[in-house]
Amino acid sequence: MMDQKSPILVLGVGNPLLTDDGVGIHAIAALEKAYSFNPPVEIMDGGVQGLNLLGFIAEAKHLIVIDAVRNGGAPGTLYRLAGGQIPRRVLQKNSLHQVGLLEALALASVLGDPPSTVILGVEPLDIASIGLEPTLPVRERIPELVDAVLAELKLLGCVPQARGE
Amino acid sequence: MAKRITIDPVTRIEGHLRIEVEIADGKVVNAWSSGQMFRGIEMILKGRDPRDAPLFTQRSCGVCTYVHYLASIRAIEAAVGVEVPENARILRNLLHGTQYQHDHIIHFYHLHALDWVDILSALKADPQKTAALAENVSQARWGGTAYFKQVQERIKTFVESGQLGPFNNAYWGHSAYALPPEANLMAVSHYLEALRLQAKAAQMHAIFGAKNPHLQSLVVGGITCAMDLTPDRIAEFLYLWKETQTFVRNVYLSDILAIGSFYKDWAALGGTSNFLAWGDFPEGEKEPESLFMPRGVIMNRDIAAVRPAEQEKVTEHISHSWYEGNTDQHPYKGQTAPQHGDYDPDNRYSWIKAPRYEGEPCEVGPLARMLVAYARGKDSARKLVDDTLARLGVPVTALFSTLGRTAARALETVLVGDAMEGWVMKLVENLKAGQDTIYQAWTMPDKATGCGLNDVPRGSLGHWIEIEDKKIKNYQYVVPSTWNLGPRCSNGKLGPVEQALIGTPVADPKRPVEVLRTVHSFDPCIACAVHMIDPRSNEVYKIHVL
């Protein structure tokens, strides 16, 4: 139980039952297992909640999103998107119900001050098959993805401590 | 040079829905509802420890995490034969009631309202007149000329920034939009206030749910949030509940009446015939007798002839779905053997199976639940329904429509939300009396079957589990969107949404907002693309819709 909400939210999103789509969830699990932070940060498994995450997003000052990102690169390619590189809306829309994360970000800006946002992504190979683990090219990049999150947190003045040291 | 990227939303949805309609003389004469994505979570569960099922199934749907979690826990409890303590039952009801409040508010404002509310027309509204209108029809806490002016400015900035994202609907200015600019501006302001509210209200789930958005506090035999059963935490929950329910009564319900009064023609469109509710919110040990939202089935709109609903009478048909075989099986016997083929409306055309109750398609969801509650003589439900019909000046048959479905959702939110206060008080009373049991021990049998029924915001949900050697042998579930959006069955009977669309007027086949109104009124948890065929002009339009 934290009384003081951290201004930093690390948000893993995706569906851990759908192979590479779960990479964001697997990455935050690895992050939480290996490190603690001072001051503490909010680490959240956002699943595929889309718009329902708006509350958590709106409360944060700094947002780090970890997700599978389709950008046409080789599977396992890592991406960092910030500021103007974050698409203002989803171009290839076929989601009715899951008004997605990008919409939630857009709406956060209508409501008031949206958090400064960085998206750390991995190019997926397979996001359609049912599977509890990412494919090999994606799985083997998870440690680097965790390092990328640590780098972002350091920029925000947060010191990671390896657990068990 | 930044690269253009797309975050592919395909993975963010539970399935992809395609609606095809045929139009003659400006009206829908035939319809096909097709789920375009296979969900085979059942296959992953085989051979696992039954206790894994709740955590897996809560990930199977985009937003309805808690409801699958609860249904799965109940199925296992039925199989192992454990009765949960009263406090656990109350806490589960509170979490479930919270889900109703949130889902229904989000559905109306963020997923459905823009079918009725024209956001661009709101830019033409006079803020002063809007303030007067709002004063008159809603008891919202915010208002006044300056407030509406500010909302208008915000929308304008957003529209001009070219990132209409969530409002990216191609139908602004369509002739089917009936609200004056001021009513549109008022509704859009409530859209934004509802966003703010849902952001706050998400905390309610976290209080007794241990984690949010994927709750972890339920276990087979009870609940684990003992450390949150303190006066402080309960007071915090009540405070958030009160704020949410005040919005439900003073804003959501008022908006339904205000907006509904401009769309009375929709009280004669979009209806179905049969209604099924498993019911939910047990207030005692005996079910279904103790269910706050009662169980029942209504056939052919004959409310007086409401009957008990029994899960044994459910079968799933697959003759028009992409599965092996043609058998109609009860979920205990159900197999998930996918066999994808071409999309062929005359033959197989959907990944969704066709559930039937005694062979009949049934609508599930808020309208079904309110009708069953009405039929069972539940006074609070009757009063709400009768008052609403009187205020809108529409006959009782208006319930069987798109407008009736949308109004029933709001009425149910009032009903369930109001009941939550009493549940909290009962919990407090128990704790004060030293009754703090929240868990009942149990043992895993070698062999057993169990069924967990619940009624969730979108409608009736059932999970069926078969255990052998202490492992899952078979697991099936039938979700609300399967009932509502399933295809034809072996007997050629249309699914509820297919039936509801027949007769819908379509002013402009290129912009079928009327079709969307009915499809969205079912709160499908699937994406939607509308494929229009106009046999007379022989044109085919493919329209992808948010």
PDB file of N, CA, C and O in Angstrom, chain A residues 74-125:
ATOM      1  N   ALA A  74      12.452  -5.966 -38.501  1.00  0.00           N
ATOM      2  CA  ALA A  74      12.594  -7.402 -38.261  1.00  0.00           C
ATOM      3  C   ALA A  74      12.040  -7.706 -36.873  1.00  0.00           C
ATOM      4  O   ALA A  74      12.157  -6.884 -35.961  1.00  0.00           O
ATOM      5  N   PRO A  75      11.429  -8.891 -36.701  1.00  0.00           N
ATOM      6  CA  PRO A  75      10.914  -9.255 -35.376  1.00  0.00           C
ATOM      7  C   PRO A  75      12.017  -9.127 -34.323  1.00  0.00           C
ATOM      8  O   PRO A  75      13.134  -9.577 -34.547  1.00  0.00           O
ATOM      9  N   GLY A  76      11.692  -8.477 -33.211  1.00  0.00           N
ATOM     10  CA  GLY A  76      12.684  -8.282 -32.166  1.00  0.00           C
ATOM     11  C   GLY A  76      13.321  -6.901 -32.196  1.00  0.00           C
ATOM     12  O   GLY A  76      14.036  -6.531 -31.273  1.00  0.00           O
ATOM     13  N   THR A  77      13.079  -6.124 -33.270  1.00  0.00           N
ATOM     14  CA  THR A  77      13.627  -4.762 -33.317  1.00  0.00           C
ATOM     15  C   THR A  77      13.031  -3.930 -32.183  1.00  0.00           C
ATOM     16  O   THR A  77      11.829  -3.980 -31.942  1.00  0.00           O
ATOM     17  N   LEU A  78      13.904  -3.171 -31.505  1.00  0.00           N
ATOM     18  CA  LEU A  78      13.406  -2.332 -30.407  1.00  0.00           C
ATOM     19  C   LEU A  78      13.149  -0.910 -30.908  1.00  0.00           C
ATOM     20  O   LEU A  78      13.873  -0.407 -31.749  1.00  0.00           O
ATOM     21  N   TYR A  79      12.129  -0.300 -30.377  1.00  0.00           N
ATOM     22  CA  TYR A  79      11.796   1.076 -30.758  1.00  0.00           C
ATOM     23  C   TYR A  79      11.634   1.934 -29.520  1.00  0.00           C
ATOM     24  O   TYR A  79      11.183   1.467 -28.483  1.00  0.00           O
ATOM     25  N   ARG A  80      11.981   3.200 -29.692  1.00  0.00           N
ATOM     26  CA  ARG A  80      11.666   4.175 -28.645  1.00  0.00           C
ATOM     27  C   ARG A  80      10.927   5.326 -29.323  1.00  0.00           C
ATOM     28  O   ARG A  80      11.436   5.916 -30.266  1.00  0.00           O
ATOM     29  N   LEU A  81       9.752   5.588 -28.849  1.00  0.00           N
ATOM     30  CA  LEU A  81       8.960   6.670 -29.421  1.00  0.00           C
ATOM     31  C   LEU A  81       8.662   7.681 -28.332  1.00  0.00           C
ATOM     32  O   LEU A  81       8.253   7.306 -27.236  1.00  0.00           O
ATOM     33  N   ALA A  82       8.866   8.943 -28.662  1.00  0.00           N
ATOM     34  CA  ALA A  82       8.545   9.974 -27.678  1.00  0.00           C
ATOM     35  C   ALA A  82       7.985  11.186 -28.394  1.00  0.00           C
ATOM     36  O   ALA A  82       8.215  11.364 -29.596  1.00  0.00           O
ATOM     37  N   GLY A  83       7.271  12.002 -27.660  1.00  0.00           N
ATOM     38  CA  GLY A  83       6.741  13.261 -28.186  1.00  0.00           C
ATOM     39  C   GLY A  83       6.014  13.073 -29.497  1.00  0.00           C
ATOM     40  O   GLY A  83       5.109  12.249 -29.619  1.00  0.00           O
ATOM     41  N   GLY A  84       6.452  13.820 -30.502  1.00  0.00           N
ATOM     42  CA  GLY A  84       5.764  13.843 -31.790  1.00  0.00           C
ATOM     43  C   GLY A  84       5.819  12.530 -32.553  1.00  0.00           C
ATOM     44  O   GLY A  84       5.109  12.341 -33.537  1.00  0.00           O
ATOM     45  N   GLN A  85       6.702  11.620 -32.121  1.00  0.00           N
ATOM     46  CA  GLN A  85       6.761  10.328 -32.837  1.00  0.00           C
ATOM     47  C   GLN A  85       5.597   9.416 -32.461  1.00  0.00           C
ATOM     48  O   GLN A  85       5.352   8.430 -33.132  1.00  0.00           O
ATOM     49  N   ILE A  86       4.931   9.737 -31.378  1.00  0.00           N
ATOM     50  CA  ILE A  86       3.818   8.888 -30.966  1.00  0.00           C
ATOM     51  C   ILE A  86       2.622   9.228 -31.841  1.00  0.00           C
ATOM     52  O   ILE A  86       2.215  10.377 -31.912  1.00  0.00           O
ATOM     53  N   PRO A  87       2.103   8.243 -32.540  1.00  0.00           N
ATOM     54  CA  PRO A  87       0.980   8.540 -33.428  1.00  0.00           C
ATOM     55  C   PRO A  87      -0.166   9.145 -32.627  1.00  0.00           C
ATOM     56  O   PRO A  87      -0.477   8.684 -31.538  1.00  0.00           O
ATOM     57  N   ARG A  88      -0.749  10.183 -33.200  1.00  0.00           N
ATOM     58  CA  ARG A  88      -1.833  10.846 -32.501  1.00  0.00           C
ATOM     59  C   ARG A  88      -3.077   9.969 -32.455  1.00  0.00           C
ATOM     60  O   ARG A  88      -3.956  10.139 -31.660  1.00  0.00           O
ATOM     61  N   ARG A  89      -3.165   9.109 -33.387  1.00  0.00           N
ATOM     62  CA  ARG A  89      -4.290   8.182 -33.311  1.00  0.00           C
ATOM     63  C   ARG A  89      -3.935   6.958 -34.129  1.00  0.00           C
ATOM     64  O   ARG A  89      -3.001   6.965 -34.914  1.00  0.00           O
ATOM     65  N   VAL A  90      -4.695   5.932 -33.934  1.00  0.00           N
ATOM     66  CA  VAL A  90      -4.423   4.699 -34.643  1.00  0.00           C
ATOM     67  C   VAL A  90      -4.901   4.842 -36.077  1.00  0.00           C
ATOM     68  O   VAL A  90      -6.025   5.255 -36.330  1.00  0.00           O
ATOM     69  N   LEU A  91      -4.025   4.534 -36.997  1.00  0.00           N
ATOM     70  CA  LEU A  91      -4.396   4.728 -38.398  1.00  0.00           C
ATOM     71  C   LEU A  91      -5.215   3.561 -38.903  1.00  0.00           C
ATOM     72  O   LEU A  91      -6.183   3.709 -39.618  1.00  0.00           O
ATOM     73  N   GLN A  92      -4.796   2.379 -38.518  1.00  0.00           N
ATOM     74  CA  GLN A  92      -5.450   1.199 -39.047  1.00  0.00           C
ATOM     75  C   GLN A  92      -6.504   0.748 -38.055  1.00  0.00           C
ATOM     76  O   GLN A  92      -6.315  -0.197 -37.324  1.00  0.00           O
ATOM     77  N   LYS A  93      -7.592   1.442 -38.049  1.00  0.00           N
ATOM     78  CA  LYS A  93      -8.552   1.255 -36.976  1.00  0.00           C
ATOM     79  C   LYS A  93      -9.445   0.068 -37.243  1.00  0.00           C
ATOM     80  O   LYS A  93     -10.137   0.049 -38.225  1.00  0.00           O
ATOM     81  N   ASN A  94      -9.449  -0.893 -36.410  1.00  0.00           N
ATOM     82  CA  ASN A  94     -10.582  -1.797 -36.516  1.00  0.00           C
ATOM     83  C   ASN A  94     -11.023  -2.220 -35.141  1.00  0.00           C
ATOM     84  O   ASN A  94     -11.493  -3.299 -34.917  1.00  0.00           O
ATOM     85  N   SER A  95     -10.838  -1.327 -34.208  1.00  0.00           N
ATOM     86  CA  SER A  95     -11.240  -1.648 -32.859  1.00  0.00           C
ATOM     87  C   SER A  95     -12.430  -0.787 -32.489  1.00  0.00           C
ATOM     88  O   SER A  95     -12.363   0.429 -32.526  1.00  0.00           O
ATOM     89  N   LEU A  96     -13.489  -1.436 -32.152  1.00  0.00           N
ATOM     90  CA  LEU A  96     -14.673  -0.676 -31.734  1.00  0.00           C
ATOM     91  C   LEU A  96     -14.660  -0.523 -30.234  1.00  0.00           C
ATOM     92  O   LEU A  96     -14.831   0.541 -29.679  1.00  0.00           O
ATOM     93  N   HIS A  97     -14.444  -1.642 -29.587  1.00  0.00           N
ATOM     94  CA  HIS A  97     -14.660  -1.585 -28.156  1.00  0.00           C
ATOM     95  C   HIS A  97     -13.445  -1.124 -27.406  1.00  0.00           C
ATOM     96  O   HIS A  97     -13.515  -0.337 -26.498  1.00  0.00           O
ATOM     97  N   GLN A  98     -12.312  -1.634 -27.837  1.00  0.00           N
ATOM     98  CA  GLN A  98     -11.099  -1.250 -27.146  1.00  0.00           C
ATOM     99  C   GLN A  98     -10.644   0.065 -27.684  1.00  0.00           C
ATOM    100  O   GLN A  98      -9.789   0.119 -28.529  1.00  0.00           O
ATOM    101  N   VAL A  99     -11.311   1.116 -27.243  1.00  0.00           N
ATOM    102  CA  VAL A  99     -10.768   2.410 -27.592  1.00  0.00           C
ATOM    103  C   VAL A  99      -9.402   2.355 -26.937  1.00  0.00           C
ATOM    104  O   VAL A  99      -9.284   2.203 -25.733  1.00  0.00           O
ATOM    105  N   GLY A 100      -8.373   2.380 -27.747  1.00  0.00           N
ATOM    106  CA  GLY A 100      -7.078   1.910 -27.271  1.00  0.00           C
ATOM    107  C   GLY A 100      -6.282   2.911 -26.473  1.00  0.00           C
ATOM    108  O   GLY A 100      -6.746   3.990 -26.106  1.00  0.00           O
ATOM    109  N   LEU A 101      -5.083   2.509 -26.233  1.00  0.00           N
ATOM    110  CA  LEU A 101      -4.178   3.283 -25.411  1.00  0.00           C
ATOM    111  C   LEU A 101      -3.904   4.656 -26.025  1.00  0.00           C
ATOM    112  O   LEU A 101      -3.827   5.660 -25.322  1.00  0.00           O
ATOM    113  N   LEU A 102      -3.756   4.695 -27.352  1.00  0.00           N
ATOM    114  CA  LEU A 102      -3.450   5.973 -27.986  1.00  0.00           C
ATOM    115  C   LEU A 102      -4.628   6.931 -27.842  1.00  0.00           C
ATOM    116  O   LEU A 102      -4.453   8.131 -27.670  1.00  0.00           O
ATOM    117  N   GLU A 103      -5.829   6.376 -27.906  1.00  0.00           N
ATOM    118  CA  GLU A 103      -7.006   7.212 -27.700  1.00  0.00           C
ATOM    119  C   GLU A 103      -7.023   7.717 -26.267  1.00  0.00           C
ATOM    120  O   GLU A 103      -7.361   8.863 -26.008  1.00  0.00           O
ATOM    121  N   ALA A 104      -6.675   6.831 -25.343  1.00  0.00           N
ATOM    122  CA  ALA A 104      -6.654   7.247 -23.942  1.00  0.00           C
ATOM    123  C   ALA A 104      -5.664   8.400 -23.771  1.00  0.00           C
ATOM    124  O   ALA A 104      -5.940   9.370 -23.062  1.00  0.00           O
ATOM    125  N   LEU A 105      -4.521   8.310 -24.457  1.00  0.00           N
ATOM    126  CA  LEU A 105      -3.541   9.395 -24.377  1.00  0.00           C
ATOM    127  C   LEU A 105      -4.104  10.679 -24.978  1.00  0.00           C
ATOM    128  O   LEU A 105      -3.945  11.765 -24.425  1.00  0.00           O
ATOM    129  N   ALA A 106      -4.781  10.536 -26.126  1.00  0.00           N
ATOM    130  CA  ALA A 106      -5.369  11.712 -26.771  1.00  0.00           C
ATOM    131  C   ALA A 106      -6.409  12.352 -25.854  1.00  0.00           C
ATOM    132  O   ALA A 106      -6.454  13.570 -25.687  1.00  0.00           O
ATOM    133  N   LEU A 107      -7.239  11.498 -25.240  1.00  0.00           N
ATOM    134  CA  LEU A 107      -8.294  12.029 -24.365  1.00  0.00           C
ATOM    135  C   LEU A 107      -7.707  12.652 -23.102  1.00  0.00           C
ATOM    136  O   LEU A 107      -8.246  13.622 -22.577  1.00  0.00           O
ATOM    137  N   ALA A 108      -6.591  12.101 -22.627  1.00  0.00           N
ATOM    138  CA  ALA A 108      -5.952  12.694 -21.448  1.00  0.00           C
ATOM    139  C   ALA A 108      -5.585  14.143 -21.753  1.00  0.00           C
ATOM    140  O   ALA A 108      -5.644  15.012 -20.882  1.00  0.00           O
ATOM    141  N   SER A 109      -5.249  14.428 -23.017  1.00  0.00           N
ATOM    142  CA  SER A 109      -4.882  15.797 -23.365  1.00  0.00           C
ATOM    143  C   SER A 109      -6.109  16.708 -23.445  1.00  0.00           C
ATOM    144  O   SER A 109      -6.006  17.903 -23.229  1.00  0.00           O
ATOM    145  N   VAL A 110      -7.278  16.124 -23.752  1.00  0.00           N
ATOM    146  CA  VAL A 110      -8.497  16.953 -23.748  1.00  0.00           C
ATOM    147  C   VAL A 110      -8.880  17.296 -22.313  1.00  0.00           C
ATOM    148  O   VAL A 110      -9.402  18.363 -22.027  1.00  0.00           O
ATOM    149  N   LEU A 111      -8.612  16.365 -21.416  1.00  0.00           N
ATOM    150  CA  LEU A 111      -9.030  16.557 -20.026  1.00  0.00           C
ATOM    151  C   LEU A 111      -8.121  17.507 -19.261  1.00  0.00           C
ATOM    152  O   LEU A 111      -8.522  18.085 -18.271  1.00  0.00           O
ATOM    153  N   GLY A 112      -6.877  17.610 -19.700  1.00  0.00           N
ATOM    154  CA  GLY A 112      -5.981  18.460 -18.921  1.00  0.00           C
ATOM    155  C   GLY A 112      -4.548  18.183 -19.301  1.00  0.00           C
ATOM    156  O   GLY A 112      -4.233  18.076 -20.476  1.00  0.00           O
ATOM    157  N   ASP A 113      -3.687  18.053 -18.303  1.00  0.00           N
ATOM    158  CA  ASP A 113      -2.264  17.850 -18.591  1.00  0.00           C
ATOM    159  C   ASP A 113      -1.960  16.393 -18.815  1.00  0.00           C
ATOM    160  O   ASP A 113      -1.966  15.606 -17.863  1.00  0.00           O
ATOM    161  N   PRO A 114      -1.669  16.001 -20.048  1.00  0.00           N
ATOM    162  CA  PRO A 114      -1.290  14.609 -20.239  1.00  0.00           C
ATOM    163  C   PRO A 114       0.146  14.402 -19.741  1.00  0.00           C
ATOM    164  O   PRO A 114       0.926  15.352 -19.721  1.00  0.00           O
ATOM    165  N   PRO A 115       0.494  13.194 -19.343  1.00  0.00           N
ATOM    166  CA  PRO A 115       1.863  12.955 -18.880  1.00  0.00           C
ATOM    167  C   PRO A 115       2.843  13.016 -20.051  1.00  0.00           C
ATOM    168  O   PRO A 115       2.457  12.797 -21.195  1.00  0.00           O
ATOM    169  N   SER A 116       4.112  13.329 -19.746  1.00  0.00           N
ATOM    170  CA  SER A 116       5.122  13.204 -20.801  1.00  0.00           C
ATOM    171  C   SER A 116       5.312  11.705 -21.019  1.00  0.00           C
ATOM    172  O   SER A 116       5.460  10.945 -20.059  1.00  0.00           O
ATOM    173  N   THR A 117       5.275  11.296 -22.269  1.00  0.00           N
ATOM    174  CA  THR A 117       5.152   9.867 -22.559  1.00  0.00           C
ATOM    175  C   THR A 117       6.279   9.342 -23.438  1.00  0.00           C
ATOM    176  O   THR A 117       6.685   9.995 -24.393  1.00  0.00           O
ATOM    177  N   VAL A 118       6.771   8.172 -23.085  1.00  0.00           N
ATOM    178  CA  VAL A 118       7.727   7.446 -23.919  1.00  0.00           C
ATOM    179  C   VAL A 118       7.148   6.058 -24.155  1.00  0.00           C
ATOM    180  O   VAL A 118       6.666   5.424 -23.213  1.00  0.00           O
ATOM    181  N   ILE A 119       7.168   5.603 -25.395  1.00  0.00           N
ATOM    182  CA  ILE A 119       6.738   4.230 -25.670  1.00  0.00           C
ATOM    183  C   ILE A 119       7.970   3.410 -26.048  1.00  0.00           C
ATOM    184  O   ILE A 119       8.718   3.779 -26.958  1.00  0.00           O
ATOM    185  N   LEU A 120       8.196   2.338 -25.327  1.00  0.00           N
ATOM    186  CA  LEU A 120       9.285   1.412 -25.665  1.00  0.00           C
ATOM    187  C   LEU A 120       8.633   0.169 -26.252  1.00  0.00           C
ATOM    188  O   LEU A 120       7.782  -0.450 -25.617  1.00  0.00           O
ATOM    189  N   GLY A 121       9.015  -0.160 -27.483  1.00  0.00           N
ATOM    190  CA  GLY A 121       8.319  -1.251 -28.143  1.00  0.00           C
ATOM    191  C   GLY A 121       9.251  -2.259 -28.774  1.00  0.00           C
ATOM    192  O   GLY A 121      10.439  -1.998 -28.966  1.00  0.00           O
ATOM    193  N   VAL A 122       8.678  -3.415 -29.061  1.00  0.00           N
ATOM    194  CA  VAL A 122       9.405  -4.468 -29.765  1.00  0.00           C
ATOM    195  C   VAL A 122       8.570  -4.886 -30.963  1.00  0.00           C
ATOM    196  O   VAL A 122       7.357  -5.053 -30.842  1.00  0.00           O
ATOM    197  N   GLU A 123       9.219  -5.060 -32.082  1.00  0.00           N
ATOM    198  CA  GLU A 123       8.516  -5.564 -33.272  1.00  0.00           C
ATOM    199  C   GLU A 123       8.136  -7.033 -33.025  1.00  0.00           C
ATOM    200  O   GLU A 123       8.999  -7.865 -32.754  1.00  0.00           O
ATOM    201  N   PRO A 124       6.841  -7.349 -33.125  1.00  0.00           N
ATOM    202  CA  PRO A 124       6.427  -8.735 -32.869  1.00  0.00           C
ATOM    203  C   PRO A 124       6.572  -9.620 -34.102  1.00  0.00           C
ATOM    204  O   PRO A 124       6.619  -9.117 -35.226  1.00  0.00           O
ATOM    205  N   LEU A 125       6.625 -10.918 -33.859  1.00  0.00           N
ATOM    206  CA  LEU A 125       6.608 -11.882 -34.959  1.00  0.00           C
ATOM    207  C   LEU A 125       5.204 -12.470 -35.064  1.00  0.00           C
ATOM    208  O   LEU A 125       4.660 -12.611 -36.144  1.00  0.00           O
TER     209      LEU A 125
END
